[in-house]
Amino acid sequence: MNVVGLRARPSSLKQDLMGNEDDEDSRPWRRRLLSAMKLKVSLSGVTWSSVVRVVVVFVLVVMFGYACYSLPVEKILKDFLVWIKEELGPWGPVVLAIAYIPLTVFVVPASVLTLGGGYLFGLPVGFVADSIGATLGATAAFLVGKTIGRSYVISKLRKYPKFQAIAIAIQRSGFKIVLLLRFVPLLPFNVLNYLLSVTPVPLWEYMLATWLGMMPITFVFVYIGTTLKDLSDVTHGWHDISKTRWIFMASGLVTSVILIAYIIRVAKASLEKALAENGGMDGLDFESPGLPIIADSSLSLQRPLIDRADTTADDLV
């Protein structure tokens, strides 16, 4: 028996196997298999929740665009108010309050509903329905921004540099800052709902501060609604109003405006003081790539959004 030949065979077999592996690398089916495995690895970070989130945000944006450019929103709201007046009876204020939710989520101004509430139900009932409805709508937008719309909201924060100092101050004085923001027209109401959703302010503080902070402006709109002669005046101006009614309405409106102006002045001073005390007025560079409140959307919602603050700029406003 040739022992040497037998001992030499394992090494030759090993070479044959290695050679076969090299040959298999060039086979088309093997290349396709490796490509499929690489694709699977690259997609492993994509979850169903992220896909659903993107789809929902896309659908909301499309619906909002369609509503803004295709639908006669004011006419629809006027017809809605007529329906409340003629069909719902005592359930009218409840339905009016609920109607704020979709309008606020889709960033549609709800002043028509506020005026209509004053016209339909008067100052006490209309004011309660409108203030609760506005708070419910703001809360719904807040929750949408905190969940499915979080990544999108964070991507838009660079358009509102003033909000960066506000977000820093909210970490320490959430209720106070939100309350003052509702008094001071620093940012649009519907935009502010979403911007606040990516800050660490607790939900109950946000709701209470929003409800209290919007009371003055809600009162003014409801009061104006009580002076309207017909529902058509809500969307098409005021006609056939007597001089006495004009004087009464103007005097009440001037008084309300003076009161609102005073509240805004005091609130603005308090807001600036709060921002300064919390370090929000100094030490921020809005042009730097590392914005202080930009955070990864995959982080826990309970984790504070603000991680750090740069120290290069002199002033915020």
mmCIF file of C-alpha atoms in Angstrom:
data_model
loop_
_atom_site.group_PDB
_atom_site.id
_atom_site.type_symbol
_atom_site.label_atom_id
_atom_site.label_comp_id
_atom_site.label_asym_id
_atom_site.label_seq_id
_atom_site.Cartn_x
_atom_site.Cartn_y
_atom_site.Cartn_z
ATOM 1 C CA MET A 1 0.000 0.000 0.000
ATOM 2 C CA ASN A 2 1.255 3.452 -0.843
ATOM 3 C CA VAL A 3 1.194 5.187 2.562
ATOM 4 C CA VAL A 4 2.817 8.328 1.302
ATOM 5 C CA GLY A 5 0.178 8.696 -1.338
ATOM 6 C CA LEU A 6 -2.566 8.267 1.252
ATOM 7 C CA ARG A 7 -1.031 10.859 3.544
ATOM 8 C CA ALA A 8 -0.748 13.321 0.716
ATOM 9 C CA ARG A 9 -4.399 13.095 -0.237
ATOM 10 C CA PRO A 10 -5.820 15.262 2.604
ATOM 11 C CA SER A 11 -3.790 18.256 1.529
ATOM 12 C CA SER A 12 -4.790 17.742 -2.050
ATOM 13 C CA LEU A 13 -8.427 17.368 -1.021
ATOM 14 C CA LYS A 14 -8.171 20.598 0.949
ATOM 15 C CA GLN A 15 -6.810 22.375 -2.085
ATOM 16 C CA ASP A 16 -9.599 20.943 -4.207
ATOM 17 C CA LEU A 17 -12.198 22.140 -1.732
ATOM 18 C CA MET A 18 -10.669 25.613 -1.576
ATOM 19 C CA GLY A 19 -10.578 25.662 -5.304
ATOM 20 C CA ASN A 20 -14.247 24.687 -5.421
ATOM 21 C CA GLU A 21 -15.141 27.486 -3.025
ATOM 22 C CA ASP A 22 -13.344 29.972 -5.228
ATOM 23 C CA ASP A 23 -15.200 28.622 -8.224
ATOM 24 C CA GLU A 24 -18.528 28.944 -6.409
ATOM 25 C CA ASP A 25 -17.852 32.622 -5.754
ATOM 26 C CA SER A 26 -18.073 33.215 -9.458
ATOM 27 C CA ARG A 27 -21.395 31.402 -9.874
ATOM 28 C CA PRO A 28 -24.397 33.705 -10.543
ATOM 29 C CA TRP A 29 -26.672 32.027 -8.000
ATOM 30 C CA ARG A 30 -24.104 32.542 -5.249
ATOM 31 C CA ARG A 31 -23.721 36.222 -6.098
ATOM 32 C CA ARG A 32 -27.487 36.679 -6.020
ATOM 33 C CA LEU A 33 -27.680 34.934 -2.649
ATOM 34 C CA LEU A 34 -24.971 37.149 -1.172
ATOM 35 C CA SER A 35 -26.696 40.268 -2.548
ATOM 36 C CA ALA A 36 -29.986 39.205 -0.991
ATOM 37 C CA MET A 37 -28.276 38.625 2.364
ATOM 38 C CA LYS A 38 -26.670 42.080 2.247
ATOM 39 C CA LEU A 39 -30.034 43.672 1.393
ATOM 40 C CA LYS A 40 -31.645 41.901 4.330
ATOM 41 C CA VAL A 41 -28.949 43.207 6.663
ATOM 42 C CA SER A 42 -29.365 46.769 5.341
ATOM 43 C CA LEU A 43 -33.131 46.613 5.915
ATOM 44 C CA SER A 44 -32.841 45.090 9.375
ATOM 45 C CA GLY A 45 -32.945 48.559 10.967
ATOM 46 C CA VAL A 46 -36.302 49.404 9.366
ATOM 47 C CA THR A 47 -39.242 48.529 11.626
ATOM 48 C CA TRP A 48 -42.931 48.319 10.873
ATOM 49 C CA SER A 49 -43.602 51.148 13.305
ATOM 50 C CA SER A 50 -41.305 53.508 11.390
ATOM 51 C CA VAL A 51 -42.923 52.540 8.084
ATOM 52 C CA VAL A 52 -46.418 53.108 9.486
ATOM 53 C CA ARG A 53 -45.304 56.434 10.947
ATOM 54 C CA VAL A 54 -44.003 57.676 7.604
ATOM 55 C CA VAL A 55 -47.158 56.546 5.795
ATOM 56 C CA VAL A 56 -49.465 58.225 8.331
ATOM 57 C CA VAL A 57 -47.535 61.508 8.190
ATOM 58 C CA PHE A 58 -47.640 61.422 4.397
ATOM 59 C CA VAL A 59 -51.401 60.822 4.382
ATOM 60 C CA LEU A 60 -51.957 63.683 6.845
ATOM 61 C CA VAL A 61 -49.901 66.074 4.715
ATOM 62 C CA VAL A 62 -51.802 65.098 1.566
ATOM 63 C CA MET A 63 -55.161 65.519 3.302
ATOM 64 C CA PHE A 64 -54.131 68.898 4.673
ATOM 65 C CA GLY A 65 -53.000 70.086 1.249
ATOM 66 C CA TYR A 66 -56.226 68.916 -0.336
ATOM 67 C CA ALA A 67 -58.295 70.646 2.336
ATOM 68 C CA CYS A 68 -56.417 73.921 1.942
ATOM 69 C CA TYR A 69 -56.406 74.168 -1.831
ATOM 70 C CA SER A 70 -59.519 72.296 -2.935
ATOM 71 C CA LEU A 71 -62.201 72.608 -0.278
ATOM 72 C CA PRO A 72 -64.135 75.797 0.613
ATOM 73 C CA VAL A 73 -63.214 75.545 4.287
ATOM 74 C CA GLU A 74 -65.068 78.675 5.414
ATOM 75 C CA LYS A 75 -68.287 77.622 3.698
ATOM 76 C CA ILE A 76 -68.035 74.135 5.184
ATOM 77 C CA LEU A 77 -67.557 75.564 8.667
ATOM 78 C CA LYS A 78 -70.478 77.947 8.197
ATOM 79 C CA ASP A 79 -72.741 75.076 7.091
ATOM 80 C CA PHE A 80 -71.483 73.103 10.069
ATOM 81 C CA LEU A 81 -72.506 75.901 12.430
ATOM 82 C CA VAL A 82 -75.939 76.084 10.795
ATOM 83 C CA TRP A 83 -76.323 72.337 11.299
ATOM 84 C CA ILE A 84 -75.403 72.694 14.983
ATOM 85 C CA LYS A 85 -77.941 75.482 15.402
ATOM 86 C CA GLU A 86 -80.820 73.682 13.683
ATOM 87 C CA GLU A 87 -80.284 70.021 14.533
ATOM 88 C CA LEU A 88 -78.291 69.382 17.698
ATOM 89 C CA GLY A 89 -80.019 71.396 20.394
ATOM 90 C CA PRO A 90 -78.344 70.913 23.805
ATOM 91 C CA TRP A 91 -75.610 68.754 22.255
ATOM 92 C CA GLY A 92 -74.410 71.676 20.149
ATOM 93 C CA PRO A 93 -71.682 72.927 22.517
ATOM 94 C CA VAL A 94 -70.261 69.405 22.866
ATOM 95 C CA VAL A 95 -70.053 68.871 19.104
ATOM 96 C CA LEU A 96 -68.586 72.357 18.650
ATOM 97 C CA ALA A 97 -65.809 71.562 21.118
ATOM 98 C CA ILE A 98 -65.023 68.228 19.436
ATOM 99 C CA ALA A 99 -64.850 69.925 16.020
ATOM 100 C CA TYR A 100 -61.712 71.763 17.139
ATOM 101 C CA ILE A 101 -59.715 68.514 17.157
ATOM 102 C CA PRO A 102 -59.429 67.815 13.402
ATOM 103 C CA LEU A 103 -59.043 71.507 12.560
ATOM 104 C CA THR A 104 -56.150 71.964 14.966
ATOM 105 C CA VAL A 105 -54.417 68.718 13.976
ATOM 106 C CA PHE A 106 -54.541 69.750 10.305
ATOM 107 C CA VAL A 107 -53.407 73.311 11.167
ATOM 108 C CA VAL A 108 -56.654 74.914 9.971
ATOM 109 C CA PRO A 109 -57.532 78.204 11.741
ATOM 110 C CA ALA A 110 -60.562 77.684 13.978
ATOM 111 C CA SER A 111 -61.526 81.328 14.509
ATOM 112 C CA VAL A 112 -64.772 80.698 12.598
ATOM 113 C CA LEU A 113 -65.771 78.137 15.224
ATOM 114 C CA THR A 114 -64.866 80.540 18.022
ATOM 115 C CA LEU A 115 -66.970 83.336 16.559
ATOM 116 C CA GLY A 116 -69.752 80.873 15.814
ATOM 117 C CA GLY A 117 -69.719 79.637 19.391
ATOM 118 C CA GLY A 118 -70.322 83.170 20.611
ATOM 119 C CA TYR A 119 -73.131 83.702 18.121
ATOM 120 C CA LEU A 120 -74.879 80.371 18.785
ATOM 121 C CA PHE A 121 -74.564 79.989 22.544
ATOM 122 C CA GLY A 122 -73.712 83.401 23.979
ATOM 123 C CA LEU A 123 -70.838 84.373 26.214
ATOM 124 C CA PRO A 124 -71.009 81.873 29.096
ATOM 125 C CA VAL A 125 -71.762 78.649 27.207
ATOM 126 C CA GLY A 126 -69.940 79.642 24.027
ATOM 127 C CA PHE A 127 -66.845 80.637 25.960
ATOM 128 C CA VAL A 128 -66.720 77.330 27.854
ATOM 129 C CA ALA A 129 -67.286 75.270 24.690
ATOM 130 C CA ASP A 130 -64.700 77.181 22.667
ATOM 131 C CA SER A 131 -62.029 77.197 25.369
ATOM 132 C CA ILE A 132 -62.406 73.470 26.056
ATOM 133 C CA GLY A 133 -62.498 72.709 22.326
ATOM 134 C CA ALA A 134 -59.359 74.728 21.629
ATOM 135 C CA THR A 135 -57.576 72.905 24.453
ATOM 136 C CA LEU A 136 -58.687 69.506 23.143
ATOM 137 C CA GLY A 137 -57.467 70.404 19.661
ATOM 138 C CA ALA A 138 -54.128 71.643 20.967
ATOM 139 C CA THR A 139 -53.734 68.455 23.006
ATOM 140 C CA ALA A 140 -54.500 66.263 19.986
ATOM 141 C CA ALA A 141 -51.882 68.087 17.907
ATOM 142 C CA PHE A 142 -49.422 67.787 20.798
ATOM 143 C CA LEU A 143 -49.897 64.000 20.934
ATOM 144 C CA VAL A 144 -49.582 63.647 17.160
ATOM 145 C CA GLY A 145 -46.337 65.608 17.227
ATOM 146 C CA LYS A 146 -45.007 63.560 20.140
ATOM 147 C CA THR A 147 -45.660 60.214 18.390
ATOM 148 C CA ILE A 148 -46.082 59.752 14.648
ATOM 149 C CA GLY A 149 -44.987 63.272 13.702
ATOM 150 C CA ARG A 150 -41.983 63.598 16.003
ATOM 151 C CA SER A 151 -39.268 63.160 13.362
ATOM 152 C CA TYR A 152 -40.955 65.615 11.011
ATOM 153 C CA VAL A 153 -41.384 68.259 13.719
ATOM 154 C CA ILE A 154 -37.740 67.986 14.755
ATOM 155 C CA SER A 155 -36.655 68.415 11.134
ATOM 156 C CA LYS A 156 -38.568 71.723 10.952
ATOM 157 C CA LEU A 157 -37.188 73.285 14.136
ATOM 158 C CA ARG A 158 -34.463 75.217 12.311
ATOM 159 C CA LYS A 159 -37.165 77.494 10.890
ATOM 160 C CA TYR A 160 -37.967 78.737 14.419
ATOM 161 C CA PRO A 161 -34.671 79.766 16.061
ATOM 162 C CA LYS A 162 -36.450 81.644 18.857
ATOM 163 C CA PHE A 163 -37.998 78.390 19.974
ATOM 164 C CA GLN A 164 -34.620 76.918 20.869
ATOM 165 C CA ALA A 165 -34.219 79.104 23.948
ATOM 166 C CA ILE A 166 -37.840 78.397 24.853
ATOM 167 C CA ALA A 167 -37.218 74.653 24.733
ATOM 168 C CA ILE A 168 -34.264 75.012 27.082
ATOM 169 C CA ALA A 169 -36.326 77.010 29.584
ATOM 170 C CA ILE A 170 -39.160 74.459 29.439
ATOM 171 C CA GLN A 171 -36.875 71.871 31.018
ATOM 172 C CA ARG A 172 -37.048 73.758 34.312
ATOM 173 C CA SER A 173 -40.292 75.741 34.125
ATOM 174 C CA GLY A 174 -42.583 73.886 31.735
ATOM 175 C CA PHE A 175 -45.961 75.114 32.967
ATOM 176 C CA LYS A 176 -44.885 78.733 33.316
ATOM 177 C CA ILE A 177 -43.243 78.927 29.888
ATOM 178 C CA VAL A 178 -46.171 77.305 28.076
ATOM 179 C CA LEU A 179 -48.613 79.622 29.866
ATOM 180 C CA LEU A 180 -46.621 82.697 28.856
ATOM 181 C CA LEU A 181 -46.297 81.461 25.281
ATOM 182 C CA ARG A 182 -50.070 81.250 25.023
ATOM 183 C CA PHE A 183 -50.341 84.847 26.217
ATOM 184 C CA VAL A 184 -47.589 86.172 23.937
ATOM 185 C CA PRO A 185 -48.123 85.783 20.152
ATOM 186 C CA LEU A 186 -44.490 84.839 19.605
ATOM 187 C CA LEU A 187 -45.365 81.871 17.378
ATOM 188 C CA PRO A 188 -48.582 80.871 15.574
ATOM 189 C CA PHE A 189 -50.959 78.856 17.752
ATOM 190 C CA ASN A 190 -51.133 75.763 15.539
ATOM 191 C CA VAL A 191 -47.381 75.739 14.921
ATOM 192 C CA LEU A 192 -46.664 76.100 18.625
ATOM 193 C CA ASN A 193 -48.719 72.987 19.400
ATOM 194 C CA TYR A 194 -46.355 70.842 17.366
ATOM 195 C CA LEU A 195 -43.149 72.561 18.451
ATOM 196 C CA LEU A 196 -44.028 72.033 22.105
ATOM 197 C CA SER A 197 -44.659 68.342 21.427
ATOM 198 C CA VAL A 198 -40.929 67.623 21.109
ATOM 199 C CA THR A 199 -40.051 69.254 24.431
ATOM 200 C CA PRO A 200 -40.081 67.490 27.823
ATOM 201 C CA VAL A 201 -43.144 69.381 29.119
ATOM 202 C CA PRO A 202 -45.587 66.943 30.806
ATOM 203 C CA LEU A 203 -48.968 66.480 29.146
ATOM 204 C CA TRP A 204 -51.040 67.717 32.105
ATOM 205 C CA GLU A 205 -48.935 70.890 32.422
ATOM 206 C CA TYR A 206 -49.290 71.519 28.701
ATOM 207 C CA MET A 207 -53.068 71.095 28.801
ATOM 208 C CA LEU A 208 -53.636 73.277 31.861
ATOM 209 C CA ALA A 209 -51.282 76.033 30.714
ATOM 210 C CA THR A 210 -52.833 76.005 27.238
ATOM 211 C CA TRP A 211 -56.365 76.219 28.599
ATOM 212 C CA LEU A 212 -55.572 79.113 30.936
ATOM 213 C CA GLY A 213 -53.315 80.922 28.482
ATOM 214 C CA MET A 214 -55.880 80.973 25.674
ATOM 215 C CA MET A 215 -58.744 82.255 27.798
ATOM 216 C CA PRO A 216 -58.221 85.991 27.091
ATOM 217 C CA ILE A 217 -58.122 85.734 23.288
ATOM 218 C CA THR A 218 -60.942 83.169 23.316
ATOM 219 C CA PHE A 219 -63.063 85.568 25.353
ATOM 220 C CA VAL A 220 -62.496 88.349 22.819
ATOM 221 C CA PHE A 221 -63.509 86.190 19.846
ATOM 222 C CA VAL A 222 -66.554 84.791 21.624
ATOM 223 C CA TYR A 223 -67.600 88.295 22.617
ATOM 224 C CA ILE A 224 -67.315 89.447 18.997
ATOM 225 C CA GLY A 225 -69.422 86.452 18.013
ATOM 226 C CA THR A 226 -72.196 87.556 20.358
ATOM 227 C CA THR A 227 -72.426 90.874 18.496
ATOM 228 C CA LEU A 228 -72.977 89.299 15.065
ATOM 229 C CA LYS A 229 -76.417 89.624 13.514
ATOM 230 C CA ASP A 230 -76.263 86.508 11.343
ATOM 231 C CA LEU A 231 -74.027 83.479 10.827
ATOM 232 C CA SER A 232 -73.013 84.826 7.430
ATOM 233 C CA ASP A 233 -71.181 87.604 9.267
ATOM 234 C CA VAL A 234 -68.792 84.978 10.634
ATOM 235 C CA THR A 235 -67.162 84.514 7.232
ATOM 236 C CA HIS A 236 -68.369 87.398 5.052
ATOM 237 C CA GLY A 237 -68.114 90.468 7.246
ATOM 238 C CA TRP A 238 -70.692 92.449 9.193
ATOM 239 C CA HIS A 239 -73.657 94.167 7.564
ATOM 240 C CA ASP A 240 -76.695 96.096 8.685
ATOM 241 C CA ILE A 241 -75.420 96.738 12.204
ATOM 242 C CA SER A 242 -77.045 99.682 13.955
ATOM 243 C CA LYS A 243 -74.997 102.595 15.282
ATOM 244 C CA THR A 244 -75.872 101.720 18.866
ATOM 245 C CA ARG A 245 -74.725 98.163 18.309
ATOM 246 C CA TRP A 246 -71.529 99.397 16.654
ATOM 247 C CA ILE A 247 -70.757 101.664 19.626
ATOM 248 C CA PHE A 248 -71.455 98.895 22.116
ATOM 249 C CA MET A 249 -69.383 96.421 20.160
ATOM 250 C CA ALA A 250 -66.494 98.837 19.583
ATOM 251 C CA SER A 251 -66.305 99.893 23.233
ATOM 252 C CA GLY A 252 -66.241 96.303 24.396
ATOM 253 C CA LEU A 253 -63.665 95.390 21.784
ATOM 254 C CA VAL A 254 -61.407 98.322 22.684
ATOM 255 C CA THR A 255 -61.593 97.372 26.351
ATOM 256 C CA SER A 256 -60.724 93.789 25.514
ATOM 257 C CA VAL A 257 -57.823 94.833 23.273
ATOM 258 C CA ILE A 258 -56.387 97.069 25.996
ATOM 259 C CA LEU A 259 -56.655 94.230 28.479
ATOM 260 C CA ILE A 260 -55.056 91.760 26.060
ATOM 261 C CA ALA A 261 -52.252 94.229 25.255
ATOM 262 C CA TYR A 262 -51.510 94.652 28.947
ATOM 263 C CA ILE A 263 -51.489 90.895 29.518
ATOM 264 C CA ILE A 264 -49.167 90.391 26.534
ATOM 265 C CA ARG A 265 -46.795 93.081 27.792
ATOM 266 C CA VAL A 266 -46.590 91.577 31.265
ATOM 267 C CA ALA A 267 -46.301 88.055 29.868
ATOM 268 C CA LYS A 268 -43.548 89.052 27.445
ATOM 269 C CA ALA A 269 -41.501 90.603 30.231
ATOM 270 C CA SER A 270 -42.037 87.510 32.373
ATOM 271 C CA LEU A 271 -41.074 85.243 29.479
ATOM 272 C CA GLU A 272 -37.845 87.123 28.825
ATOM 273 C CA LYS A 273 -37.020 86.980 32.522
ATOM 274 C CA ALA A 274 -37.737 83.250 32.678
ATOM 275 C CA LEU A 275 -35.585 82.575 29.624
ATOM 276 C CA ALA A 276 -32.734 84.597 31.093
ATOM 277 C CA GLU A 277 -32.980 82.790 34.431
ATOM 278 C CA ASN A 278 -32.882 79.411 32.703
ATOM 279 C CA GLY A 279 -29.939 80.294 30.522
ATOM 280 C CA GLY A 280 -32.008 80.552 27.394
ATOM 281 C CA MET A 281 -31.083 84.094 26.408
ATOM 282 C CA ASP A 282 -27.339 83.601 26.144
ATOM 283 C CA GLY A 283 -24.940 81.032 24.914
ATOM 284 C CA LEU A 284 -26.731 79.739 21.817
ATOM 285 C CA ASP A 285 -25.343 79.666 18.298
ATOM 286 C CA PHE A 286 -28.209 79.126 15.897
ATOM 287 C CA GLU A 287 -25.906 78.933 12.883
ATOM 288 C CA SER A 288 -23.824 76.094 14.265
ATOM 289 C CA PRO A 289 -24.591 72.580 13.028
ATOM 290 C CA GLY A 290 -25.116 71.310 16.559
ATOM 291 C CA LEU A 291 -28.450 72.868 17.432
ATOM 292 C CA PRO A 292 -29.157 72.409 21.147
ATOM 293 C CA ILE A 293 -32.589 70.861 20.907
ATOM 294 C CA ILE A 294 -32.198 68.586 17.887
ATOM 295 C CA ALA A 295 -32.479 65.009 19.064
ATOM 296 C CA ASP A 296 -32.618 61.561 17.565
ATOM 297 C CA SER A 297 -36.217 60.575 16.909
ATOM 298 C CA SER A 298 -35.510 57.066 18.143
ATOM 299 C CA LEU A 299 -34.925 58.282 21.683
ATOM 300 C CA SER A 300 -37.442 57.639 24.411
ATOM 301 C CA LEU A 301 -40.226 60.187 24.638
ATOM 302 C CA GLN A 302 -39.564 60.535 28.341
ATOM 303 C CA ARG A 303 -35.949 61.562 27.775
ATOM 304 C CA PRO A 304 -35.357 65.344 27.695
ATOM 305 C CA LEU A 305 -34.989 66.641 24.172
ATOM 306 C CA ILE A 306 -32.274 69.130 25.036
ATOM 307 C CA ASP A 307 -28.867 67.542 25.392
ATOM 308 C CA ARG A 308 -26.488 70.472 25.346
ATOM 309 C CA ALA A 309 -26.202 74.179 24.579
ATOM 310 C CA ASP A 310 -23.392 75.821 22.678
ATOM 311 C CA THR A 311 -21.823 78.939 24.157
ATOM 312 C CA THR A 312 -20.917 81.266 21.341
ATOM 313 C CA ALA A 313 -23.798 83.625 20.563
ATOM 314 C CA ASP A 314 -24.683 86.717 22.517
ATOM 315 C CA ASP A 315 -28.407 87.100 22.057
ATOM 316 C CA LEU A 316 -31.486 85.190 21.038
ATOM 317 C CA VAL A 317 -34.035 87.676 19.862
#
